[in-house]
Tab-separated table of C-alpha atoms in Angstrom:
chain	number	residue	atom	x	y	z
A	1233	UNK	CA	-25.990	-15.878	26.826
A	1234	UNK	CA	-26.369	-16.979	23.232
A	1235	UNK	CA	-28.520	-14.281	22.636
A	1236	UNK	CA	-25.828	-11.543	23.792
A	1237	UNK	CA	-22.966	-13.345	21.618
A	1238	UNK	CA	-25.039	-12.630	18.888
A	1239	UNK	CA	-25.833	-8.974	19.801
A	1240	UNK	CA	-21.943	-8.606	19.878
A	1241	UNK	CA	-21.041	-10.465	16.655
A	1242	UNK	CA	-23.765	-8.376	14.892
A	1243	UNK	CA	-22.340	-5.091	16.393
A	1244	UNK	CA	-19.062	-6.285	15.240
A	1245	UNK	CA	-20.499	-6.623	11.703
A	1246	UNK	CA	-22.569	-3.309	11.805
A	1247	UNK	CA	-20.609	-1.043	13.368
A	1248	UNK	CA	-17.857	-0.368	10.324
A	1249	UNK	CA	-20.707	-0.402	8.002
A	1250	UNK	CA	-22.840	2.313	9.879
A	1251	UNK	CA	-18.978	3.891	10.084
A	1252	UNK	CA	-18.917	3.852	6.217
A	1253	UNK	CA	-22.613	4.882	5.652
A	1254	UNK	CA	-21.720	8.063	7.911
A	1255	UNK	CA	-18.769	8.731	6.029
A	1256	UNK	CA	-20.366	8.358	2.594
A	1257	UNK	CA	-23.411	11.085	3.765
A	1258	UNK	CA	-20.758	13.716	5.031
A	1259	UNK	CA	-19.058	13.238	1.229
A	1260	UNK	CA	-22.868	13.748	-0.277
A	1261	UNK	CA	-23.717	16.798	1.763
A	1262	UNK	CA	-20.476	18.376	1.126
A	1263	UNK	CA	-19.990	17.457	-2.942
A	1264	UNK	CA	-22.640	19.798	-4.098
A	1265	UNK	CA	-21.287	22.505	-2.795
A	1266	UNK	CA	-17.543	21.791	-2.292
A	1267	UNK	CA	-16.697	19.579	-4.919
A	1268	UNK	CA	-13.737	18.249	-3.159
A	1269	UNK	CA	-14.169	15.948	0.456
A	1270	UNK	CA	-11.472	14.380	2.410
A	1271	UNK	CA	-11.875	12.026	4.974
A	1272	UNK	CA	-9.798	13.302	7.963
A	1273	UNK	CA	-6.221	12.305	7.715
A	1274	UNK	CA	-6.094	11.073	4.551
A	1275	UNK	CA	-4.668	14.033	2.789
A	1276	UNK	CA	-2.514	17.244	4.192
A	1277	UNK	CA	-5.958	20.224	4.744
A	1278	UNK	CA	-3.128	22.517	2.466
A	1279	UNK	CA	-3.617	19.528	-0.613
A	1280	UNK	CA	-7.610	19.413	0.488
A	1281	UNK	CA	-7.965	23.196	-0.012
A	1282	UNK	CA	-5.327	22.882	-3.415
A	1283	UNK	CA	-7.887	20.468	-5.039
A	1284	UNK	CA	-10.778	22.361	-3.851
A	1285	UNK	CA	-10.059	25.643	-5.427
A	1286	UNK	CA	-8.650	23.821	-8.523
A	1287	UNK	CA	-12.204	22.186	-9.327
A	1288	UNK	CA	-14.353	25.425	-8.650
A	1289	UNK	CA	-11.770	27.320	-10.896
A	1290	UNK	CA	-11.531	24.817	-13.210
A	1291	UNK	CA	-14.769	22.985	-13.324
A	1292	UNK	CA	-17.411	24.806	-11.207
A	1293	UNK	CA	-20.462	22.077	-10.663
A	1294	UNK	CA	-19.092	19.531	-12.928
A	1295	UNK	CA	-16.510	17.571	-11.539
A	1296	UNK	CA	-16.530	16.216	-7.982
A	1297	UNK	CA	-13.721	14.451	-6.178
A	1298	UNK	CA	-13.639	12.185	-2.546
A	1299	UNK	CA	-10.649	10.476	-0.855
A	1300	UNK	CA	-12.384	7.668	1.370
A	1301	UNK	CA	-11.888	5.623	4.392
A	1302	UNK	CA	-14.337	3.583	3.857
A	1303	UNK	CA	-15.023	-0.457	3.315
A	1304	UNK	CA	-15.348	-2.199	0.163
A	1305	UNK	CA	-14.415	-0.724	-3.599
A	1306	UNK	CA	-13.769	2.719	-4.859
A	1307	UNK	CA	-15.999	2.150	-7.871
A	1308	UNK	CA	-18.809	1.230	-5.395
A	1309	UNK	CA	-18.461	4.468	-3.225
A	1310	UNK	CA	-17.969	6.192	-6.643
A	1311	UNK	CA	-21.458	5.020	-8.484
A	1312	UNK	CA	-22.978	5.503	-4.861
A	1313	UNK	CA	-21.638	9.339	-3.881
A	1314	UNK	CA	-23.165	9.767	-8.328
A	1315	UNK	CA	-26.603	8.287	-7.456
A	1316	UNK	CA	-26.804	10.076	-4.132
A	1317	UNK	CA	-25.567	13.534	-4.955
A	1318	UNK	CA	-27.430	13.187	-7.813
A	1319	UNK	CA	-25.514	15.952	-9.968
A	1320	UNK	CA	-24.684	15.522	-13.338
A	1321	UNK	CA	-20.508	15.373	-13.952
A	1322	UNK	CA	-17.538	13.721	-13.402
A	1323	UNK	CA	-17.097	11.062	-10.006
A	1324	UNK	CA	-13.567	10.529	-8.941
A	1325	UNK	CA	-12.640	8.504	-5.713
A	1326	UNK	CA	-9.920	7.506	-4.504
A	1327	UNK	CA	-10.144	3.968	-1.315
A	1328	UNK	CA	-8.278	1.664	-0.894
A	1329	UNK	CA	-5.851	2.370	-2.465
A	1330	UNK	CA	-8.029	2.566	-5.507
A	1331	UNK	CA	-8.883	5.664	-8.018
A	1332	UNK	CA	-11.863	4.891	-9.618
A	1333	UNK	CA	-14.363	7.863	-11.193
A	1334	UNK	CA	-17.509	7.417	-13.356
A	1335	UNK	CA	-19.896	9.955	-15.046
A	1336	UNK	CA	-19.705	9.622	-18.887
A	1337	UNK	CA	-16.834	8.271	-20.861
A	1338	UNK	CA	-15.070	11.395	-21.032
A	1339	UNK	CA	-14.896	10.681	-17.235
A	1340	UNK	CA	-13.644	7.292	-17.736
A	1341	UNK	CA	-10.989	8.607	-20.292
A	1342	UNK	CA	-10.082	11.140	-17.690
A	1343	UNK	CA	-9.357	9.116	-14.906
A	1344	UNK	CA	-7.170	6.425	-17.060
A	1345	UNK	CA	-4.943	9.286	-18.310
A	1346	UNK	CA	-4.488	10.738	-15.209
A	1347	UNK	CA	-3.767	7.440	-13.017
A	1348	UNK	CA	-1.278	6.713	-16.000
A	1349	UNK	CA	0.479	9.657	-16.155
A	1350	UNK	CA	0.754	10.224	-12.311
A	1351	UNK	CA	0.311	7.232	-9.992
A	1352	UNK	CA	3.461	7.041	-9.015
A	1353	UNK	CA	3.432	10.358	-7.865
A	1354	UNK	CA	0.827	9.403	-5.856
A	1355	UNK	CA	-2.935	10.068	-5.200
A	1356	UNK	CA	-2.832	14.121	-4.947
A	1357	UNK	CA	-1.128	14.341	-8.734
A	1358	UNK	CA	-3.751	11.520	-9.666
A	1359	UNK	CA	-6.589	14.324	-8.629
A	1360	UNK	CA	-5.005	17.059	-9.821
A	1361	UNK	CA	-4.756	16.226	-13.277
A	1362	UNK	CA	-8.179	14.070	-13.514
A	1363	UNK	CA	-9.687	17.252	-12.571
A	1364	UNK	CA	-8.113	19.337	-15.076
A	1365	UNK	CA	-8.493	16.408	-17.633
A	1366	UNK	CA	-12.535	15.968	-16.944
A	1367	UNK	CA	-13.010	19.510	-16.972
A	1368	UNK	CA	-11.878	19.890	-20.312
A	1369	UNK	CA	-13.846	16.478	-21.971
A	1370	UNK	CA	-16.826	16.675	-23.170
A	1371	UNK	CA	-19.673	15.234	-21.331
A	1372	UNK	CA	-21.567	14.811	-24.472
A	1373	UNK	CA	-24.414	16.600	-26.100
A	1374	UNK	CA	-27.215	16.378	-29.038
A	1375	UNK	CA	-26.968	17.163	-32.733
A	1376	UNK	CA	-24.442	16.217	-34.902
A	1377	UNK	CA	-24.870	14.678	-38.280
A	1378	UNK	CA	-23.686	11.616	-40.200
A	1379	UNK	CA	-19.954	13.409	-41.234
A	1380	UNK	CA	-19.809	14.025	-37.350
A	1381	UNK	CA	-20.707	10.398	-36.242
A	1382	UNK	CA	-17.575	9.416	-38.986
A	1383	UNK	CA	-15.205	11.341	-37.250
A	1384	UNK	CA	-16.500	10.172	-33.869
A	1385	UNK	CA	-15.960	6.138	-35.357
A	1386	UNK	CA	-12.760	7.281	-36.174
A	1387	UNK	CA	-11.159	8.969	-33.125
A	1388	UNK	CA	-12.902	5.603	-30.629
A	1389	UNK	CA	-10.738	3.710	-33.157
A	1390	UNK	CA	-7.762	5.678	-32.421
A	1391	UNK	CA	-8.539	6.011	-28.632
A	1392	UNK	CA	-9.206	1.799	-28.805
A	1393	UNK	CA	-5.760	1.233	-30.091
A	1394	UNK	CA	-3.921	4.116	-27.656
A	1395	UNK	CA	-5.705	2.170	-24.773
A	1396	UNK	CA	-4.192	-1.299	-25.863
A	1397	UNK	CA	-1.038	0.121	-25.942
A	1398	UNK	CA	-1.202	2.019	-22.974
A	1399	UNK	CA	-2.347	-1.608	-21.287
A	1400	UNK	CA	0.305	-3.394	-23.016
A	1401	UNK	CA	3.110	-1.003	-21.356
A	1402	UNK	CA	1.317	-1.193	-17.856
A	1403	UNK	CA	1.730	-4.948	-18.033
A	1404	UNK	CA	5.226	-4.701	-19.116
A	1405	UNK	CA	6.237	-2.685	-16.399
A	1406	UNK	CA	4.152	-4.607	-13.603
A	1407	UNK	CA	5.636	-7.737	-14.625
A	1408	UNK	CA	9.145	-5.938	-14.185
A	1409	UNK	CA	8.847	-4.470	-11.216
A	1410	UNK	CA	7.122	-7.883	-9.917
A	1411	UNK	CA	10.597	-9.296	-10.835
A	1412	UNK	CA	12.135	-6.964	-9.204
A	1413	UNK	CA	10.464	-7.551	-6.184
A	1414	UNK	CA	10.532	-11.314	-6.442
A	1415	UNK	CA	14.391	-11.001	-6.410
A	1416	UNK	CA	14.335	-9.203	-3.375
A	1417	UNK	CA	12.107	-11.307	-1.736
A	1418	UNK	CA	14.741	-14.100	-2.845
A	1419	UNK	CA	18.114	-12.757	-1.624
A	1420	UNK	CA	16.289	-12.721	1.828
A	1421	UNK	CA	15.324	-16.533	1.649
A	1422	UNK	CA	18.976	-16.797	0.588
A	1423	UNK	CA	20.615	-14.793	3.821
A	1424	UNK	CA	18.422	-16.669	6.232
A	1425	UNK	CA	19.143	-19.946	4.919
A	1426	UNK	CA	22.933	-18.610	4.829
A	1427	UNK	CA	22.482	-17.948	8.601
A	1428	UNK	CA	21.060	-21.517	9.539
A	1429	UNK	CA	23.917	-22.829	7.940
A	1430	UNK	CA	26.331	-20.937	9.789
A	1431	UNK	CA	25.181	-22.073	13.153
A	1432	UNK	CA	24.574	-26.261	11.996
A	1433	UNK	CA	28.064	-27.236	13.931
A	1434	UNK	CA	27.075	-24.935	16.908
A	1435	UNK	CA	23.722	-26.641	17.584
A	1436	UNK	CA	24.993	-30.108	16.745
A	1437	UNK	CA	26.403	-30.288	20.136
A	1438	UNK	CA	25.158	-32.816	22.350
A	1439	UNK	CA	24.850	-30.849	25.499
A	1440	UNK	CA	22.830	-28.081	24.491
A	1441	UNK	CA	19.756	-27.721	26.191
A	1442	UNK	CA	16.589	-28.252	24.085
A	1443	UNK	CA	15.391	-25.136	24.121
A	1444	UNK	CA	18.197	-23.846	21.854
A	1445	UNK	CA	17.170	-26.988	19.143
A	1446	UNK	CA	13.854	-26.115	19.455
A	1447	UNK	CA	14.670	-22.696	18.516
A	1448	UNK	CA	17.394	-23.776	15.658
A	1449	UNK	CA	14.173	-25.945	14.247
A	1450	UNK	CA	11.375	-23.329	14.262
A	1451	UNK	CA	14.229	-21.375	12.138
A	1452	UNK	CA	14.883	-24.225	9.974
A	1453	UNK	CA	10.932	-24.662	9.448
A	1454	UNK	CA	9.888	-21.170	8.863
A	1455	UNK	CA	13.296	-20.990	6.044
A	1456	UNK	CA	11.061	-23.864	4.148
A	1457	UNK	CA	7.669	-22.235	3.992
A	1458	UNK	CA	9.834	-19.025	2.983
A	1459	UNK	CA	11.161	-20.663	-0.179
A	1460	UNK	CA	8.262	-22.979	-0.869
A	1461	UNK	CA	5.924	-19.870	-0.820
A	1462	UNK	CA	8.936	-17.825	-2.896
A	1463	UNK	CA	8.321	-20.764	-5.569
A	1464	UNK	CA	5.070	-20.825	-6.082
A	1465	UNK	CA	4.620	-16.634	-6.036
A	1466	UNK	CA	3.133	-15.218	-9.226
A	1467	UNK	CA	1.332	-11.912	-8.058
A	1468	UNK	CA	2.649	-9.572	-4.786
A	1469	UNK	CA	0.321	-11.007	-2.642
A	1470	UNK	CA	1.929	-14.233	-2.794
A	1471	UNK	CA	4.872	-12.458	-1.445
A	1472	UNK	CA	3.361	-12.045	2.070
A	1473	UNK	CA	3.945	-15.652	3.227
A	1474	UNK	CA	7.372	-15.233	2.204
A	1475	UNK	CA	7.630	-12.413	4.596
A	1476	UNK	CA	6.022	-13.601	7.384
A	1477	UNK	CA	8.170	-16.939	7.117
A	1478	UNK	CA	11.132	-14.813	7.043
A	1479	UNK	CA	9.939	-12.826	10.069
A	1480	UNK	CA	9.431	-15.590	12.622
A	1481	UNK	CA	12.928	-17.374	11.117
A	1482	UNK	CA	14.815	-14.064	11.711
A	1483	UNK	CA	12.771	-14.026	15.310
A	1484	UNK	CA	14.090	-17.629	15.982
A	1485	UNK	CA	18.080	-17.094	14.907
A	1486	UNK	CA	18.363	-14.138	17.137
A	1487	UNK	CA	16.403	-16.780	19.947
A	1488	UNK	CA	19.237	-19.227	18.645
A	1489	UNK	CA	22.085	-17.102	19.025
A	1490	UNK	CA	21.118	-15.687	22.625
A	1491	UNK	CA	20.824	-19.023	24.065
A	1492	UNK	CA	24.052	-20.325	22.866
A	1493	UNK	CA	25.451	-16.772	24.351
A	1494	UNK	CA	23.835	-17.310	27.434
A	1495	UNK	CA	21.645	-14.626	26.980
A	1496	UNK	CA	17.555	-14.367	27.674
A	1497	UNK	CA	16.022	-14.977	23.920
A	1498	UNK	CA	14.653	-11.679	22.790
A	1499	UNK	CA	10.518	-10.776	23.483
A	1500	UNK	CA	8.573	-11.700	20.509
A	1501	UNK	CA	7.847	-8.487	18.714
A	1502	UNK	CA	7.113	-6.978	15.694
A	1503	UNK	CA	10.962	-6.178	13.676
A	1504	UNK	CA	11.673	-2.975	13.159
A	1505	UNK	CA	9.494	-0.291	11.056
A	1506	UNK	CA	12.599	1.214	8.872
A	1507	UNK	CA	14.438	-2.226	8.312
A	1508	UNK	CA	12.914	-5.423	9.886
A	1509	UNK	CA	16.727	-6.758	8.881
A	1510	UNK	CA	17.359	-5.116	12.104
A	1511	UNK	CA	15.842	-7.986	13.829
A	1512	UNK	CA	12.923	-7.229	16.388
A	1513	UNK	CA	11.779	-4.213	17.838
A	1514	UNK	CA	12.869	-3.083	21.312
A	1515	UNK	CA	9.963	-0.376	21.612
A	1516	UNK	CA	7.749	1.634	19.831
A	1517	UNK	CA	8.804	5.341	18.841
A	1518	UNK	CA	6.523	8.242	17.477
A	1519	UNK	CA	7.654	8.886	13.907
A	1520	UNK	CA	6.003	11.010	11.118
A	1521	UNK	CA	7.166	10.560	7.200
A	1522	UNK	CA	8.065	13.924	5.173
A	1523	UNK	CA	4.397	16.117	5.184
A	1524	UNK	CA	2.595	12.931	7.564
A	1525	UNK	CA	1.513	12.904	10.795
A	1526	UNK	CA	2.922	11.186	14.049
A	1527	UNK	CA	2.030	7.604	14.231
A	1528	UNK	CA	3.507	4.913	17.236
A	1529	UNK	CA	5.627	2.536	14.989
A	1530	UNK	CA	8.029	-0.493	16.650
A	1531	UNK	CA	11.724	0.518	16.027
A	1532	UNK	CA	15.009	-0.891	16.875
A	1533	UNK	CA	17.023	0.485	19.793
A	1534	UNK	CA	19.118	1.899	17.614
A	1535	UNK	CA	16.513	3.442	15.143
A	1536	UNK	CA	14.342	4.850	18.289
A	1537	UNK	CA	16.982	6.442	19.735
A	1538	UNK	CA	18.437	7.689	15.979
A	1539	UNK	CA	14.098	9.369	15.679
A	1540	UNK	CA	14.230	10.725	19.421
A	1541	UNK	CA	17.789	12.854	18.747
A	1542	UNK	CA	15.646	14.264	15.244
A	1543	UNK	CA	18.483	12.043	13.210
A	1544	UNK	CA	16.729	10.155	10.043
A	1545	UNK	CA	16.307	6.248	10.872
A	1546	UNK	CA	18.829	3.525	9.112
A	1547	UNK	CA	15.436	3.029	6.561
A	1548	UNK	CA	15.624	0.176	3.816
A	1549	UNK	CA	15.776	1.390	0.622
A	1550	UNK	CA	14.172	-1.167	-2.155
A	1551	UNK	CA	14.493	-0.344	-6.157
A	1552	UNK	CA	11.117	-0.386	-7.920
A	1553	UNK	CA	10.992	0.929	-11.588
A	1554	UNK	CA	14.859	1.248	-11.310
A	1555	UNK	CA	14.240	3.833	-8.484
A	1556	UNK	CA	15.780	3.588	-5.317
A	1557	UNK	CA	12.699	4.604	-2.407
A	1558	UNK	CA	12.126	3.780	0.843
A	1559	UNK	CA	10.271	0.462	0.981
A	1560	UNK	CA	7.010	1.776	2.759
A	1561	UNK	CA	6.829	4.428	0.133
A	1562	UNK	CA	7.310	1.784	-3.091
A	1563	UNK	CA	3.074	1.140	-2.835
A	1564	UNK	CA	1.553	-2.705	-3.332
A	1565	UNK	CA	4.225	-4.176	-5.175
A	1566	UNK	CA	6.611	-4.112	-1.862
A	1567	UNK	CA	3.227	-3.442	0.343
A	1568	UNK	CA	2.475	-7.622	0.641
A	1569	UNK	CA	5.873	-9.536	0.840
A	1570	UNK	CA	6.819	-6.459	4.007
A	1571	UNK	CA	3.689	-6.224	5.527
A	1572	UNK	CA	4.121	-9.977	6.223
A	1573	UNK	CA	6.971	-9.375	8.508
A	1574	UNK	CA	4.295	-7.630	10.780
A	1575	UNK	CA	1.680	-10.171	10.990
A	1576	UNK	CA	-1.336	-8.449	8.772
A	1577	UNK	CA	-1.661	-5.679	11.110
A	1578	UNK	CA	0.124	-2.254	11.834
A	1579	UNK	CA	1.906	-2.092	9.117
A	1580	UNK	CA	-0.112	-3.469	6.049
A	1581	UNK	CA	-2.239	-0.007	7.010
A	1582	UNK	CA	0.777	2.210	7.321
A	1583	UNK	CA	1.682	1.020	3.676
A	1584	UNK	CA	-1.643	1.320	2.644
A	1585	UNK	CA	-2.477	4.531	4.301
A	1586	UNK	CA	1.129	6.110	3.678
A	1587	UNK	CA	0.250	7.036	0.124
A	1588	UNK	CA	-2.024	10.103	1.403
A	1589	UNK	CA	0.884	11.021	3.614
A	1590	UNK	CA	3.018	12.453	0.946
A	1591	UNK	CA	1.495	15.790	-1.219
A	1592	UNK	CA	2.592	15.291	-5.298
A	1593	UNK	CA	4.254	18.207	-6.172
A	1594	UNK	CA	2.969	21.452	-6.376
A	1595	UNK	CA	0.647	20.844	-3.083
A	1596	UNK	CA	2.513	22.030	-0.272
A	1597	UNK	CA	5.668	21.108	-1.485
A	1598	UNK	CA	5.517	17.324	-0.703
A	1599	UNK	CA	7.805	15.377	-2.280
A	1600	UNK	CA	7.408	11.781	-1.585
A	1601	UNK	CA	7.219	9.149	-4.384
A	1602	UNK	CA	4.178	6.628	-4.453
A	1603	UNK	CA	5.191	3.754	-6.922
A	1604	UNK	CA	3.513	0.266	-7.958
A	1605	UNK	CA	0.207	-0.031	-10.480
A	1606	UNK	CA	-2.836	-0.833	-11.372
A	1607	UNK	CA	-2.348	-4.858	-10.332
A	1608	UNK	CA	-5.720	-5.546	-8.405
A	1609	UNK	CA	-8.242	-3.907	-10.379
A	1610	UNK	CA	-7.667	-5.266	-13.523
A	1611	UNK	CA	-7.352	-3.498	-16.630
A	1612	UNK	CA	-8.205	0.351	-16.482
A	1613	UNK	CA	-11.295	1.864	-18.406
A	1614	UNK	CA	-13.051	-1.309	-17.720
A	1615	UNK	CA	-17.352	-1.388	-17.255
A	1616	UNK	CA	-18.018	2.429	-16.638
A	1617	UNK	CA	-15.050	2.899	-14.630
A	1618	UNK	CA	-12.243	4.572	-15.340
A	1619	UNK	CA	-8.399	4.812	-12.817
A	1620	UNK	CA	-6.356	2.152	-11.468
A	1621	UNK	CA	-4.912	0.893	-7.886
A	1622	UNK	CA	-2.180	2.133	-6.403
């Protein structure tokens, strides 16, 4: 018996891994010849075949591109696909939501430009332009003499200095639209503490049954990990406790209120996909994003029946970058403090995997916004790796 628990704990472990080395191989055999692979689903096959013909027009042999469902970091599967394809040029890859690309440091310089100029338009602008961008560098060469070597001192100087900058400004804005965020996440911890209050004479009475206390207290509870976890925030992820407090206090008013009505408390679901202010789902309804595909998501009565008549949901709309967006389309600054309203599972991928879902313009006419920044990776252009996270 011991021995099978093992077999299935190893399988467990093994299985995504063999998943990954399978996926990395089809991206080697394809690179040499197509420059360009996409894991399936990941981007529109009308952005695929956009990217494709841009890097054999552009940069025939020399730059090489892969969009990735695979485990662990993009710079790993990008200094893996470099040793295994084994062609000279420029690596870009975008996982996780990660661009990462390596080859020389005209590569490198590529791939920071690009990710800065177009990461909020999301991955398929990122591409485009590092491709146009790394097939105009230079991927070095001999000769040269001491004048040349001057110049060369000269124009890393410059580049240093533009790069500072650059990260100075990235900051800036990350720590803004962290702030922004926070806030959010705060006016939430407000309303639900707002709505405990409301209902403190109600469930002060002393023939209620227990169940509704019980109920009144989990709310109470869950309203104190919610602010304690709002205080002590200083990064997104911090933000996902906050949610997930707020999700099982919402869960627990809407218990406390149907009790007092004389009402069956409501099943313990996920909250709605396009507000979880709607409370918690009643079912789960096939919706698709502009240029996605279909994917099961839980909804509201209201929103479910609003997605079955072809009618556009009541979504949440969030401000990131003084944008208004929809909140699943604002990237990882929004992605941790919402994706804890769904307990670390469907949606923290839908977030995740909803960047690929919307072209950047010019590919199929897409038009979905991808904000947030490079806040995981560090700073860009860092070791022999060039990009940023989404």
């Amino acid at each position: 018996m011991r021995a099978l628990l093992v077999a299935l704990c190893l399988g467990f472990v093994l299985a995504p891994a063999a998943r990954a080395q399978d996926e990395l191989q089809r991206a080697v055999d394809a690179l040499p010849t197509e420059q360009v692979y996409v894991s399936p689903g990941l981007l529109t096959p009308g952005t695929t075949d956009a990217l494709r013909a841009q890097a054999k027009r552009e940069a025939p042999g020399r730059v090489f591109v892969a969009v990735l469902d695979v485990p662990g970091s993009a710079a790993q599967a990008a200094a893996e696909l470099r040793d295994r394809v084994g062609k000279p040029g420029a690596y870009g890859v975008v996982a996780h939501s990660q661009f990462r690309a390596t080859g020389s440091q005209a590569a490198v310089d590529a791939a920071d430009a690009a990710f800065q100029a177009h990461h909020l338009e999301g991955p398929a602008a990122v591409l485009q332009d590092f491709i146009h961008r790394a097939a105009s560098g230079d991927d070095g060469g001999g000769g040269g003499g001491g004048g040349g070597a001057l110049v060369l001192l000269g124009a890393v100087a410059v580049g240093g200095g533009a790069l500072l900058v650059a990260r100075r400004r990235r900051r800036q804005r990350e720590d803004e639209e962290f702030a922004e965020v926070k806030d959010r996440a705060r006016d939430e911890v407000v309303a639900l503490g707002e709505d405990i209050g409301a209902l403190d004479l109600d469930v002060r009475r002393p023939s209620l049954p227990d169940a509704v206390r019980a109920d009144y207290e989990t709310a109470v509870n869950a309203y104190d990990r919610a602010d304690t976890a709002w205080e002590r925030a200083r990064s997104p992820e911090d933000l996902e406790p906050v949610g997930a407090a707020l999700e099982e206090g919402r869960w627990a008013m809407e218990s406390t209120r149907a009790r007092l009505e004389g009402r069956a408390p409501p099943e313990r679901r996920p909250p709605c996909f396009f507000d979880p202010r709607h409370g918690p789902s009643s079912r789960d309804v096939e919706w698709a994003p502009d240029g996605g595909a279909p994917r099961p998501v839980p909804a509201c009565e209201a929103d479910a029946q609003r997605v079955e008549r072809g009618l556009t949901p009541e979504t949440r709309e969030v401000v990131l970058g003084g944008r208004a967006m929809p909140y699943y389309a604002a990237g990882p600054m929004y992605s941790p403090f919402m994706g804890g309203f769904f307990g670390g599972g469907l949606l923290p991928g839908l977030l995740i995997g909803s960047m690929f879902d919307w072209d950047a313009p010019g590919f199929d006419g897409g038009g979905g916004d991808f904000g947030g920044g490079d806040f995981g990776g560090g700073d860009f252009g860092g070791g022999d790796f060039g990009g940023g996270d989404f």
